[in-house]
Coordinates of C-alpha atoms in Angstrom, one line a residue:
M159 CA 4.4 -27.9 20.8
R160 CA 5.6 -25.6 18.0
P161 CA 3.3 -24.2 15.1
G162 CA 5.4 -26.1 12.3
Q163 CA 4.3 -29.2 14.6
I164 CA 0.6 -28.3 15.0
I165 CA 0.7 -28.0 11.1
V166 CA 2.0 -31.4 10.7
L167 CA -0.7 -32.7 13.2
A168 CA -3.3 -31.2 11.4
T169 CA -2.0 -31.9 8.0
P170 CA -4.0 -35.3 7.8
V171 CA -7.0 -33.7 8.6
F172 CA -6.6 -31.0 5.8
F173 CA -5.9 -33.9 3.1
L174 CA -9.0 -36.0 4.6
L175 CA -11.1 -32.6 3.9
M176 CA -9.9 -32.0 0.6
G177 CA -10.7 -35.8 -0.1
I178 CA -14.2 -35.3 0.8
E179 CA -14.4 -31.9 -1.1
F180 CA -12.9 -33.8 -4.1
F181 CA -15.4 -36.5 -4.4
V182 CA -18.2 -34.4 -3.7
G183 CA -17.2 -32.1 -6.4
R184 CA -16.9 -35.1 -8.6
R185 CA -20.4 -36.4 -7.5
R186 CA -22.1 -33.0 -8.3
A187 CA -20.4 -32.5 -11.7
K188 CA -21.8 -36.0 -12.6
L189 CA -25.5 -34.9 -11.5
G190 CA -25.1 -31.5 -12.9
T191 CA -25.2 -29.7 -9.7
G192 CA -21.9 -28.3 -9.6
H193 CA -18.5 -29.0 -10.8
D194 CA -15.0 -30.6 -9.9
T195 CA -12.8 -28.0 -8.7
Y196 CA -9.7 -30.0 -8.7
R197 CA -6.9 -30.3 -11.0
L198 CA -4.2 -32.1 -9.8
P199 CA -0.9 -29.6 -11.4
D200 CA -2.8 -26.6 -9.7
T201 CA -3.2 -28.6 -6.3
I202 CA 0.1 -29.6 -6.4
N203 CA 1.4 -26.3 -7.1
S204 CA -0.8 -24.6 -4.2
I205 CA 0.5 -27.7 -1.7
G206 CA 3.9 -26.9 -2.7
L207 CA 3.7 -23.5 -2.0
G208 CA 2.5 -23.9 1.3
M209 CA 5.2 -26.4 2.1
L210 CA 7.7 -23.6 0.8
S211 CA 5.9 -21.3 3.1
Q212 CA 5.9 -23.2 6.2
I213 CA 9.5 -24.6 6.0
S214 CA 10.9 -20.7 5.3
A215 CA 8.8 -19.8 8.5
V216 CA 11.2 -21.8 10.4
L217 CA 14.1 -19.8 9.2
T218 CA 12.3 -16.5 9.5
G219 CA 10.1 -17.0 12.4
L220 CA 12.1 -15.6 14.9
L221 CA 12.2 -12.5 13.1
R222 CA 8.4 -11.9 13.6
I223 CA 8.5 -13.4 17.5
G224 CA 11.8 -11.6 17.9
I225 CA 10.8 -8.2 17.0
Y226 CA 7.3 -8.8 18.5
T227 CA 8.9 -9.8 21.9
A228 CA 11.1 -7.2 21.8
C229 CA 8.4 -4.4 21.5
W230 CA 6.4 -6.3 24.2
S231 CA 9.1 -6.3 26.6
A232 CA 10.2 -2.4 25.9
F233 CA 7.1 -0.9 25.3
A234 CA 3.9 -2.8 26.6
L235 CA 1.1 -0.7 28.2
F236 CA -0.8 -3.1 29.7
P237 CA 1.6 -6.6 30.5
N238 CA -0.6 -8.3 32.8
E239 CA -0.2 -12.2 31.8
H240 CA -2.7 -13.3 34.3
F241 CA -5.5 -10.9 32.6
W242 CA -4.6 -12.3 29.1
M243 CA -4.2 -15.9 30.2
Q244 CA -7.7 -15.8 31.0
W245 CA -10.6 -17.0 28.9
Y246 CA -11.8 -13.1 28.1
G247 CA -8.1 -12.4 27.9
W248 CA -7.8 -14.8 24.9
L249 CA -10.8 -14.0 23.3
L250 CA -9.9 -10.1 23.4
A251 CA -6.6 -11.1 21.9
L252 CA -8.2 -13.2 19.2
V253 CA -10.5 -10.2 18.3
F254 CA -7.6 -8.1 18.3
Y255 CA -5.5 -10.2 16.1
D256 CA -8.0 -10.3 13.7
L257 CA -8.4 -6.6 13.3
C258 CA -4.5 -6.4 12.9
Y259 CA -5.0 -9.0 10.3
Y260 CA -7.6 -7.3 8.5
W261 CA -5.5 -4.2 7.8
L262 CA -2.7 -6.1 6.8
H263 CA -4.7 -8.2 4.4
R264 CA -6.3 -4.6 3.1
F265 CA -2.7 -3.2 3.0
G266 CA -1.8 -6.5 1.1
H267 CA -4.3 -5.2 -1.9
E268 CA -3.8 -1.3 -1.7
S269 CA 0.4 -1.2 -1.7
A270 CA 1.9 -3.0 -4.4
V271 CA 5.1 -4.4 -2.2
L272 CA 2.7 -5.9 0.2
W273 CA 0.7 -7.2 -2.8
A274 CA 4.2 -9.1 -3.9
A275 CA 3.8 -11.1 -1.0
H276 CA 0.1 -11.9 -0.9
V277 CA -0.5 -12.2 -4.5
V278 CA 0.9 -15.9 -4.2
H279 CA -2.4 -16.7 -2.4
H280 CA -4.7 -15.6 -5.2
Q281 CA -3.1 -16.9 -8.1
S282 CA -4.8 -20.3 -8.5
Q283 CA -7.6 -20.2 -11.2
H284 CA -9.2 -22.6 -9.1
Y285 CA -11.0 -22.5 -5.9
N286 CA -10.6 -25.2 -3.2
L287 CA -9.5 -26.3 0.3
S288 CA -5.7 -27.0 -1.5
T289 CA -6.2 -22.9 -2.2
A290 CA -6.2 -22.2 1.4
L291 CA -2.7 -23.8 1.6
R292 CA -1.2 -21.8 -0.8
Q293 CA 0.9 -19.1 1.1
T294 CA 3.3 -16.8 0.5
S295 CA 7.4 -17.5 1.6
S296 CA 8.1 -13.5 1.7
G297 CA 5.3 -12.3 3.9
V298 CA 7.5 -12.1 7.1
L299 CA 9.5 -9.3 5.1
F300 CA 6.6 -6.5 6.3
G301 CA 3.9 -8.7 7.8
W302 CA 5.2 -8.2 11.3
I303 CA 4.6 -4.6 11.4
F304 CA 0.7 -4.6 11.4
Y305 CA 0.8 -6.7 14.7
L306 CA 3.0 -4.4 16.9
P307 CA -0.2 -2.7 18.1
M308 CA -0.6 -6.1 20.0
A309 CA 2.9 -5.8 21.5
I310 CA 2.3 -2.1 22.5
A311 CA -1.3 -3.0 24.0
G312 CA 0.6 -5.9 26.1
V313 CA -0.5 -9.0 24.6
P314 CA 2.1 -11.5 25.7
P315 CA 4.0 -13.3 22.8
L316 CA 2.9 -16.8 23.6
V317 CA -0.8 -15.8 23.5
F318 CA -0.1 -13.8 20.3
G319 CA 1.5 -17.0 18.7
V320 CA -1.7 -19.1 19.3
V321 CA -4.2 -16.6 18.4
A322 CA -2.2 -16.2 15.0
L323 CA -2.3 -20.1 14.8
I324 CA -6.2 -20.1 15.6
D325 CA -6.7 -17.4 13.2
L326 CA -5.0 -18.9 10.3
L327 CA -6.6 -22.4 10.9
Y328 CA -9.9 -21.1 11.2
Q329 CA -9.5 -19.9 7.3
F330 CA -8.5 -23.0 6.0
W331 CA -12.5 -24.2 5.8
V332 CA -13.8 -21.0 4.0
H333 CA -11.9 -22.1 0.7
T334 CA -14.4 -24.2 -0.8
E335 CA -16.9 -23.7 -3.6
Q336 CA -18.9 -26.7 -2.3
V337 CA -20.5 -24.9 0.8
G338 CA -23.2 -22.2 -0.3
K339 CA -24.5 -19.3 1.7
L340 CA -24.9 -19.8 5.6
G341 CA -27.5 -17.0 6.4
W342 CA -27.1 -15.3 9.7
F343 CA -23.4 -16.7 9.8
D344 CA -22.5 -14.8 7.0
R345 CA -23.4 -11.5 8.4
W346 CA -20.8 -12.1 11.1
F347 CA -18.2 -14.3 10.0
C348 CA -16.2 -15.0 7.1
S349 CA -17.5 -18.0 5.6
P350 CA -17.0 -19.7 2.0
S351 CA -19.8 -17.4 0.2
N352 CA -17.7 -14.4 1.7
H353 CA -14.4 -15.6 1.0
R354 CA -15.3 -16.4 -2.6
V355 CA -15.7 -12.9 -2.9
H356 CA -12.4 -11.9 -1.8
H357 CA -10.7 -14.4 -4.3
A358 CA -12.8 -13.6 -7.4
V359 CA -11.3 -10.9 -10.3
N360 CA -15.1 -9.8 -11.0
D361 CA -15.2 -6.0 -11.3
R362 CA -17.7 -5.6 -8.6
Y363 CA -15.6 -8.1 -6.2
I364 CA -12.3 -6.9 -6.5
D365 CA -10.6 -5.9 -3.3
R366 CA -13.5 -6.9 -1.1
N367 CA -14.4 -9.2 2.4
Y368 CA -10.6 -8.8 3.8
G369 CA -11.8 -10.3 7.1
G370 CA -10.0 -13.3 8.5
I371 CA -12.6 -14.8 10.9
L372 CA -15.1 -11.8 11.7
I373 CA -16.3 -10.2 8.4
V374 CA -17.9 -7.1 10.7
W375 CA -14.7 -5.7 9.8
D376 CA -15.6 -5.2 6.4
R377 CA -18.7 -4.2 7.1
L378 CA -17.3 -1.5 9.5
F379 CA -14.7 -0.2 7.1
G380 CA -16.8 -0.2 4.0
T381 CA -14.9 -3.2 2.5
F382 CA -17.7 -5.9 2.6
K383 CA -19.5 -7.2 -0.9
E384 CA -22.2 -9.8 -1.0
E385 CA -21.7 -12.9 -3.3
D386 CA -24.2 -12.1 -6.0
E387 CA -22.9 -13.4 -9.3
P388 CA -20.5 -16.3 -10.3
C389 CA -16.9 -15.9 -9.4
V390 CA -13.9 -15.9 -11.7
Y391 CA -10.7 -17.0 -9.7
G392 CA -7.3 -15.8 -9.8
T393 CA -5.5 -12.3 -10.5
R394 CA -6.0 -10.1 -13.1
S395 CA -2.1 -10.6 -14.3
P396 CA -2.2 -14.4 -14.4
L397 CA 0.8 -16.3 -13.1
Q398 CA 0.5 -18.9 -16.1
S399 CA 3.2 -21.0 -14.5
W400 CA 3.6 -24.0 -12.0
D401 CA 6.8 -22.4 -10.8
P402 CA 6.8 -21.8 -7.2
I403 CA 10.0 -19.7 -7.3
W404 CA 8.6 -17.4 -9.8
A405 CA 5.2 -17.7 -7.9
N406 CA 6.9 -16.0 -5.2
A407 CA 9.1 -13.6 -6.9
E408 CA 6.9 -12.7 -10.3
V409 CA 5.4 -9.4 -8.9
Y410 CA 8.9 -8.1 -7.0
W411 CA 10.2 -8.5 -10.5
A412 CA 7.7 -6.6 -12.3
L413 CA 8.1 -4.0 -9.5
A414 CA 11.7 -3.8 -10.2
R415 CA 12.0 -3.7 -13.6
D416 CA 9.1 -0.8 -13.6
S417 CA 11.4 1.2 -10.9
W418 CA 14.4 0.8 -12.7
R419 CA 12.7 2.2 -15.7
A420 CA 10.9 5.2 -14.2
R421 CA 12.8 8.4 -14.7
R422 CA 12.0 10.2 -11.8
W423 CA 13.3 9.0 -8.3
S424 CA 10.0 9.7 -6.5
D425 CA 8.4 7.2 -9.2
K426 CA 11.0 4.6 -8.6
L427 CA 9.6 4.8 -4.7
R428 CA 5.8 5.5 -5.7
V429 CA 5.9 2.1 -8.0
W430 CA 6.5 0.0 -4.7
I431 CA 4.0 2.0 -2.6
K432 CA 1.1 3.0 -4.8
P433 CA -1.7 0.1 -5.6
P434 CA -0.7 -2.8 -7.7
G435 CA -0.9 -1.8 -11.3
W436 CA 0.3 1.8 -10.9
R437 CA 3.1 2.7 -13.1
P438 CA 4.8 5.9 -14.1
V439 CA 3.4 7.3 -17.5
E440 CA 6.3 7.0 -19.7
V441 CA 7.0 3.3 -18.3
A442 CA 3.3 2.3 -19.5
A443 CA 3.9 4.3 -22.7
I444 CA 7.0 1.8 -23.5
D445 CA 5.4 -1.2 -21.9
P446 CA 1.6 -1.1 -22.3
K447 CA -0.5 -3.6 -20.9
P448 CA -4.1 -4.4 -22.1
A449 CA -7.0 -3.7 -19.9
F450 CA -8.5 -6.4 -17.9
D451 CA -11.4 -8.0 -19.8
I452 CA -13.0 -10.8 -17.8
R453 CA -14.3 -12.5 -20.9
Q454 CA -10.8 -13.2 -21.9
V455 CA -9.7 -15.1 -19.0
Q456 CA -8.6 -19.0 -19.8
R457 CA -7.3 -21.1 -17.3
Y458 CA -3.9 -22.0 -17.4
E459 CA -3.9 -25.8 -18.1
P460 CA -1.0 -27.3 -20.0
Q461 CA -1.2 -31.0 -21.5
A462 CA 0.7 -33.3 -19.7
S463 CA 0.6 -37.2 -20.4
G464 CA -0.8 -39.5 -17.6
G465 CA 2.6 -41.0 -17.0
V466 CA 4.1 -37.5 -16.0
R467 CA 1.2 -36.7 -14.1
A468 CA 1.5 -40.2 -12.3
F469 CA 5.5 -39.4 -11.7
A470 CA 4.5 -35.8 -10.7
A471 CA 2.0 -37.2 -7.9
A472 CA 4.5 -39.6 -6.6
Q473 CA 7.4 -37.1 -6.5
F474 CA 5.2 -34.4 -4.8
V475 CA 4.4 -37.5 -2.0
A476 CA 7.8 -37.9 -1.6
L477 CA 8.5 -34.1 -0.9
L478 CA 5.7 -34.0 1.2
A479 CA 6.7 -36.6 3.5
G480 CA 10.2 -35.0 3.7
A481 CA 8.6 -31.4 4.4
V482 CA 6.4 -33.1 7.1
T483 CA 9.5 -34.7 8.7
F484 CA 11.6 -31.6 8.6
L485 CA 8.7 -29.6 10.1
W486 CA 8.6 -32.1 12.9
I487 CA 12.3 -31.8 13.7
S488 CA 13.2 -28.5 12.6
D489 CA 13.3 -27.1 16.4
A490 CA 16.4 -29.0 16.9
L491 CA 17.9 -28.1 13.5
P492 CA 20.9 -25.7 13.3
F493 CA 19.7 -22.8 11.1
T494 CA 22.3 -23.7 8.3
T495 CA 20.8 -27.4 8.3
S496 CA 17.4 -25.8 8.1
L497 CA 18.6 -23.8 4.9
V498 CA 19.9 -26.6 3.2
W499 CA 17.3 -29.0 3.3
L500 CA 14.7 -25.7 2.2
A501 CA 17.1 -25.3 -0.6
A502 CA 16.7 -29.2 -1.5
L503 CA 12.9 -29.0 -1.4
T504 CA 12.6 -25.7 -3.6
A505 CA 14.6 -27.8 -5.9
G506 CA 12.3 -30.8 -5.8
L507 CA 8.9 -28.7 -6.1
W508 CA 10.6 -26.7 -9.1
A509 CA 11.3 -29.5 -10.9
T510 CA 7.8 -31.0 -10.4
G511 CA 6.0 -27.9 -11.6
A512 CA 8.7 -27.8 -14.8
A513 CA 7.8 -31.4 -15.6
L514 CA 4.1 -30.7 -15.5
Q515 CA 4.5 -27.8 -17.6
G516 CA 6.6 -29.5 -20.3
R517 CA 9.6 -27.6 -19.6
L518 CA 11.5 -31.0 -18.4
T519 CA 11.7 -34.4 -18.8
V520 CA 11.1 -37.2 -16.3
A521 CA 14.8 -38.2 -16.6
E522 CA 15.6 -34.4 -15.6
V523 CA 13.7 -34.4 -12.6
L524 CA 15.1 -37.8 -11.3
F525 CA 18.8 -35.7 -11.9
I526 CA 17.6 -32.5 -10.2
D527 CA 16.4 -34.8 -7.2
A528 CA 19.6 -37.1 -7.2
A529 CA 21.7 -33.9 -7.5
A530 CA 19.7 -31.8 -4.8
L531 CA 19.8 -34.6 -2.3
A532 CA 23.7 -35.0 -2.9
T533 CA 24.3 -31.6 -2.6
A534 CA 22.3 -31.5 0.7
S535 CA 24.1 -34.6 2.1
G536 CA 27.4 -33.4 1.2
A537 CA 26.7 -29.8 3.1
L538 CA 25.7 -31.5 6.2
G539 CA 28.1 -34.6 6.3
L540 CA 25.9 -37.6 5.4
G541 CA 28.4 -39.9 4.1
A542 CA 26.4 -42.7 3.4
L543 CA 23.7 -41.0 1.8
H544 CA 26.3 -38.8 0.0
G545 CA 27.9 -41.8 -1.3
V546 CA 24.6 -43.1 -3.2
F547 CA 23.4 -39.8 -4.7
K548 CA 26.6 -38.3 -5.5
P549 CA 27.2 -40.7 -8.3
L550 CA 23.8 -41.6 -9.0
A551 CA 23.2 -37.8 -10.5
L552 CA 25.6 -38.3 -13.0
A553 CA 24.8 -41.7 -13.8
V554 CA 21.1 -40.4 -14.2
L555 CA 22.7 -37.5 -16.5
I556 CA 24.5 -39.9 -18.6
G557 CA 21.4 -41.9 -19.1
F558 CA 19.3 -38.8 -20.1
A559 CA 21.8 -37.6 -22.3
L560 CA 21.9 -41.1 -24.4
T561 CA 18.4 -40.9 -24.7
R562 CA 18.1 -37.4 -26.1
H563 CA 21.1 -38.0 -28.4
R564 CA 19.9 -40.9 -30.3
G565 CA 19.4 -41.7 -33.8
P566 CA 21.1 -42.1 -36.9
E567 CA 20.8 -38.2 -37.5
V568 CA 23.3 -37.5 -34.6
P569 CA 27.0 -37.6 -35.4
G570 CA 28.4 -40.6 -33.3
R571 CA 31.4 -38.3 -32.8
F572 CA 29.2 -35.9 -30.9
V573 CA 27.7 -38.7 -28.9
R574 CA 30.9 -40.0 -27.7
L575 CA 32.6 -36.6 -26.6
L576 CA 29.6 -36.0 -24.7
I577 CA 29.5 -39.1 -23.0
A578 CA 33.2 -39.4 -22.4
G579 CA 33.0 -36.0 -20.7
L580 CA 29.8 -37.1 -18.6
V581 CA 31.8 -40.4 -17.7
A582 CA 34.9 -39.1 -16.9
S583 CA 33.1 -36.3 -14.6
L584 CA 31.3 -39.4 -12.8
A585 CA 34.9 -40.9 -12.2
G586 CA 36.1 -37.8 -10.9
D587 CA 33.2 -37.4 -8.9
V588 CA 33.4 -41.1 -7.0
L589 CA 37.2 -40.6 -6.6
L590 CA 37.1 -37.0 -5.0
M591 CA 34.8 -38.8 -2.1
W592 CA 38.0 -39.8 -0.9
P593 CA 40.6 -36.8 -0.2
Q594 CA 43.5 -39.1 -0.9
F595 CA 42.2 -40.0 -4.7
F596 CA 42.4 -35.9 -5.1
V597 CA 44.8 -36.3 -8.2
P598 CA 43.4 -39.0 -9.8
G599 CA 39.9 -37.1 -9.5
L600 CA 41.7 -33.9 -10.9
V601 CA 42.6 -35.8 -13.7
C602 CA 39.5 -37.5 -14.5
F603 CA 37.8 -34.0 -14.5
L604 CA 40.8 -32.7 -16.8
L605 CA 39.6 -35.4 -19.4
A606 CA 36.2 -34.4 -19.1
H607 CA 37.2 -31.0 -19.9
L608 CA 39.1 -32.0 -22.9
A609 CA 36.1 -33.9 -24.1
Y610 CA 33.9 -30.8 -23.8
I611 CA 36.7 -28.8 -25.6
G612 CA 36.4 -31.2 -28.4
L613 CA 32.5 -31.1 -28.2
F614 CA 31.9 -27.4 -28.3
A615 CA 34.3 -27.2 -31.3
E616 CA 32.2 -29.2 -33.3
G617 CA 31.0 -26.8 -36.4
V618 CA 33.2 -23.5 -35.2
G619 CA 36.5 -24.8 -34.3
L620 CA 38.9 -24.1 -31.7
F621 CA 38.6 -20.8 -29.8
P622 CA 36.6 -18.8 -32.5
R623 CA 36.6 -15.7 -30.3
P624 CA 40.1 -15.2 -29.0
N625 CA 39.2 -12.3 -26.5
A626 CA 37.0 -14.8 -24.6
L627 CA 40.3 -17.2 -24.0
A628 CA 42.2 -14.1 -23.4
A629 CA 39.4 -13.3 -20.8
T630 CA 39.0 -16.8 -19.3
L631 CA 42.7 -17.7 -19.0
G632 CA 43.1 -14.2 -17.4
I633 CA 40.7 -15.5 -14.7
G634 CA 42.0 -18.5 -14.3
A635 CA 45.8 -16.9 -13.9
A636 CA 44.2 -14.5 -11.2
M637 CA 42.7 -17.7 -9.6
Y638 CA 46.4 -19.7 -9.8
A639 CA 47.9 -16.6 -7.9
F640 CA 45.0 -16.7 -5.3
L641 CA 45.6 -20.3 -4.6
W642 CA 49.6 -20.1 -4.7
W643 CA 49.7 -17.3 -2.1
G644 CA 47.0 -19.3 -0.2
G645 CA 49.1 -22.1 0.2
L646 CA 48.7 -24.5 -2.7
P647 CA 51.3 -27.5 -1.7
G648 CA 54.4 -27.6 -3.9
G649 CA 53.4 -31.3 -5.1
L650 CA 49.8 -29.8 -6.5
R651 CA 51.1 -26.8 -8.3
I652 CA 52.0 -28.1 -11.8
P653 CA 48.5 -30.5 -11.8
V654 CA 46.3 -27.8 -10.6
G655 CA 48.1 -25.1 -13.3
L656 CA 47.6 -27.4 -15.9
Y657 CA 44.0 -28.2 -14.8
V658 CA 43.3 -24.4 -14.6
V659 CA 44.6 -23.9 -18.3
V660 CA 42.2 -26.6 -19.6
I661 CA 39.1 -25.5 -17.6
A662 CA 39.8 -21.9 -19.1
C663 CA 40.1 -23.2 -22.2
M664 CA 37.0 -24.9 -22.1
A665 CA 34.9 -22.3 -20.8
A666 CA 36.5 -20.0 -23.7
Q667 CA 35.5 -22.6 -26.3
A668 CA 31.8 -22.6 -24.9
I669 CA 31.6 -18.6 -25.0
G670 CA 33.1 -18.4 -28.2
R671 CA 30.4 -20.9 -29.4
A672 CA 27.7 -18.8 -28.2
A673 CA 29.0 -15.8 -29.8
V674 CA 29.3 -17.7 -33.2
T675 CA 26.0 -19.2 -33.0
G676 CA 23.9 -16.7 -31.5
D677 CA 21.3 -19.4 -30.0
R678 CA 19.7 -19.7 -26.4
A679 CA 21.0 -23.1 -26.2
S680 CA 24.6 -22.3 -26.6
L681 CA 24.2 -19.4 -24.3
E682 CA 23.1 -21.9 -21.6
V683 CA 26.0 -24.0 -22.5
A684 CA 28.6 -21.2 -22.2
A685 CA 26.3 -20.5 -18.8
G686 CA 27.0 -24.0 -17.8
A687 CA 31.0 -23.8 -18.6
C688 CA 31.4 -20.5 -16.5
F689 CA 29.7 -22.3 -13.6
F690 CA 32.2 -25.2 -13.7
M691 CA 34.9 -22.4 -13.3
L692 CA 32.9 -21.0 -10.2
S693 CA 32.3 -24.5 -8.8
D694 CA 36.2 -25.3 -9.3
S695 CA 37.4 -22.2 -7.7
L696 CA 35.3 -22.7 -4.6
L697 CA 36.8 -26.2 -4.5
A698 CA 40.1 -25.0 -4.4
T699 CA 39.6 -22.1 -2.2
N700 CA 38.1 -24.3 0.5
R701 CA 40.6 -27.0 -0.2
F702 CA 43.9 -24.9 -0.4
V703 CA 42.9 -21.2 1.2
L704 CA 40.3 -20.7 3.6
P705 CA 37.3 -23.1 4.8
L706 CA 34.1 -21.7 3.7
P707 CA 30.8 -22.4 5.3
V708 CA 28.7 -24.9 4.1
A709 CA 31.2 -25.1 1.2
S710 CA 29.9 -28.6 -0.5
L711 CA 26.4 -26.7 -0.7
W712 CA 28.2 -24.3 -2.9
V713 CA 30.3 -26.6 -4.8
L714 CA 28.2 -29.0 -5.7
A715 CA 25.1 -26.9 -6.6
T716 CA 27.1 -25.1 -9.1
Y717 CA 28.8 -27.9 -10.5
Y718 CA 25.5 -29.9 -10.8
A719 CA 23.9 -26.8 -12.6
A720 CA 27.1 -26.6 -15.0
Q721 CA 26.6 -30.4 -16.1
W722 CA 22.9 -30.0 -16.7
L723 CA 23.0 -26.9 -18.5
I724 CA 25.6 -28.7 -20.7
A725 CA 24.3 -31.8 -21.3
A726 CA 20.3 -31.0 -21.5
N727 CA 21.5 -27.8 -24.3
V728 CA 24.5 -29.0 -26.1
R729 CA 23.5 -29.5 -29.8
P730 CA 25.1 -31.3 -32.7
S731 CA 25.6 -29.4 -35.7
N732 CA 25.7 -31.3 -39.1
A733 CA 25.3 -28.9 -41.8
G734 CA 27.1 -25.8 -40.6
V735 CA 27.4 -23.4 -38.0
G736 CA 24.7 -23.3 -35.3
D737 CA 22.5 -25.9 -37.3
Q738 CA 20.6 -27.9 -34.9
L739 CA 18.5 -31.1 -35.2
P740 CA 14.5 -30.1 -35.7
N741 CA 14.0 -32.6 -32.8
M742 CA 16.5 -31.6 -30.6
S743 CA 14.8 -28.2 -29.3
P744 CA 15.7 -27.4 -25.8
S745 CA 13.7 -28.5 -23.1
R746 CA 13.2 -25.2 -21.3

């Protein structure tokens, strides 16, 4: 049985224990003897990051186990499998693993590039059993290095994998505030009290208590601290987001930015290796960060309506069911299939977090769900599923546009052009599902682009930036030449050439509008128009020149990004260039 399947079997136990912890916390809060440590958005974010971690591990697990196995096969000093399969061998391997984990964990706090992966586990400002599930998706990049001593010593890969899972599962129960100090147990083992210290940002607690199962490593190497004051949880540079992608990327981005701005090449490297927070003097001067003050710590808890919270909870349950199903069968799936479902799950979790932050409406989340399923089913050849979700995605987006742009203050022409573009796109979507209707589908999208040209011309006129038109037409001409050279059928050369001209004009119109207005919404619309050109280029290349790997994934992902960026950001102009309705602020 694979680790992913064991995690699936353990999931009901995890949720049962979290439920017990939740009710104990609620009860103690009512009695005044404790407090409730759960908040729905934080819990969804933590468990969602755990889901991403487990699914990405399906893709990257072979890297860790493969390197370990190769080193064991080539360099093992004591590869006596009989010894390691005895009870004392298992026990020795578990202790050995825990020692290696201690040093990985410690370096995860003492080296910035390792902290960039480990920080995910510390971002929650609450401390409960769901925090234990909050895991990184990038730890595989360097974490395997710290376990190579076990391979060299001769611990077989099977034994290594099992003790790694035992060490991970043990650490679940220590993430709670509902269990106090445990006397002698605290002196030897990682316990809730010891691990609360590790997650705290208090000065006296920072970078302490790294042990996974045994706390004796911290006592031995001078990193132990006993819990003796209330803990404040999180990180000293708080995440301030429910975005699972940003949670995994925020520190990498900050390090890359500091490295780019550093003058000396040695400092560009030190930024990644030095302890978290180290910055070259000139970088700190141009972008200073205030000193940490624990008295200024505030929990990130953006308001969300009861309806949004209920929707997010239902969405999360559906995503969890999908993740559990995937983990159970993933061993039999090709790498590409696993990659596609990871992308779909990531999109759903990102949209859920964005809804809880107020960045997306429920309708936008439903569109992203349908678009993700349409893209995944198209990429994997699931015809029945694709036939449902491909038209559904645009139908939801049309409903969203009608809801957003309603009212007497919205010009009728604006609404008609927007809906015409979306409806024509929906018709094109349906027709392109059958190869024999390629030309009618092309005509529908040509009409959609003409509607978008009229829409983007509102208030700015046709092609206000001729250089943008020249650039997009030049790109279109190059693409058309590529298709012609690649074997574009003679009967399609005129309609495809006409289509290339129209979509290039549509992109030029959007870019010109953004250049005139200068507002963020118009810039995002222009980005959407460029994604449209990219999507159509990929579609044509795959159809007429050479097959692209998982073509539907790239074609549909860029297509839905284009439609969403346009529908969610295009704004009517009532009184002049760039004039926006006061109640139509961007959703992001």
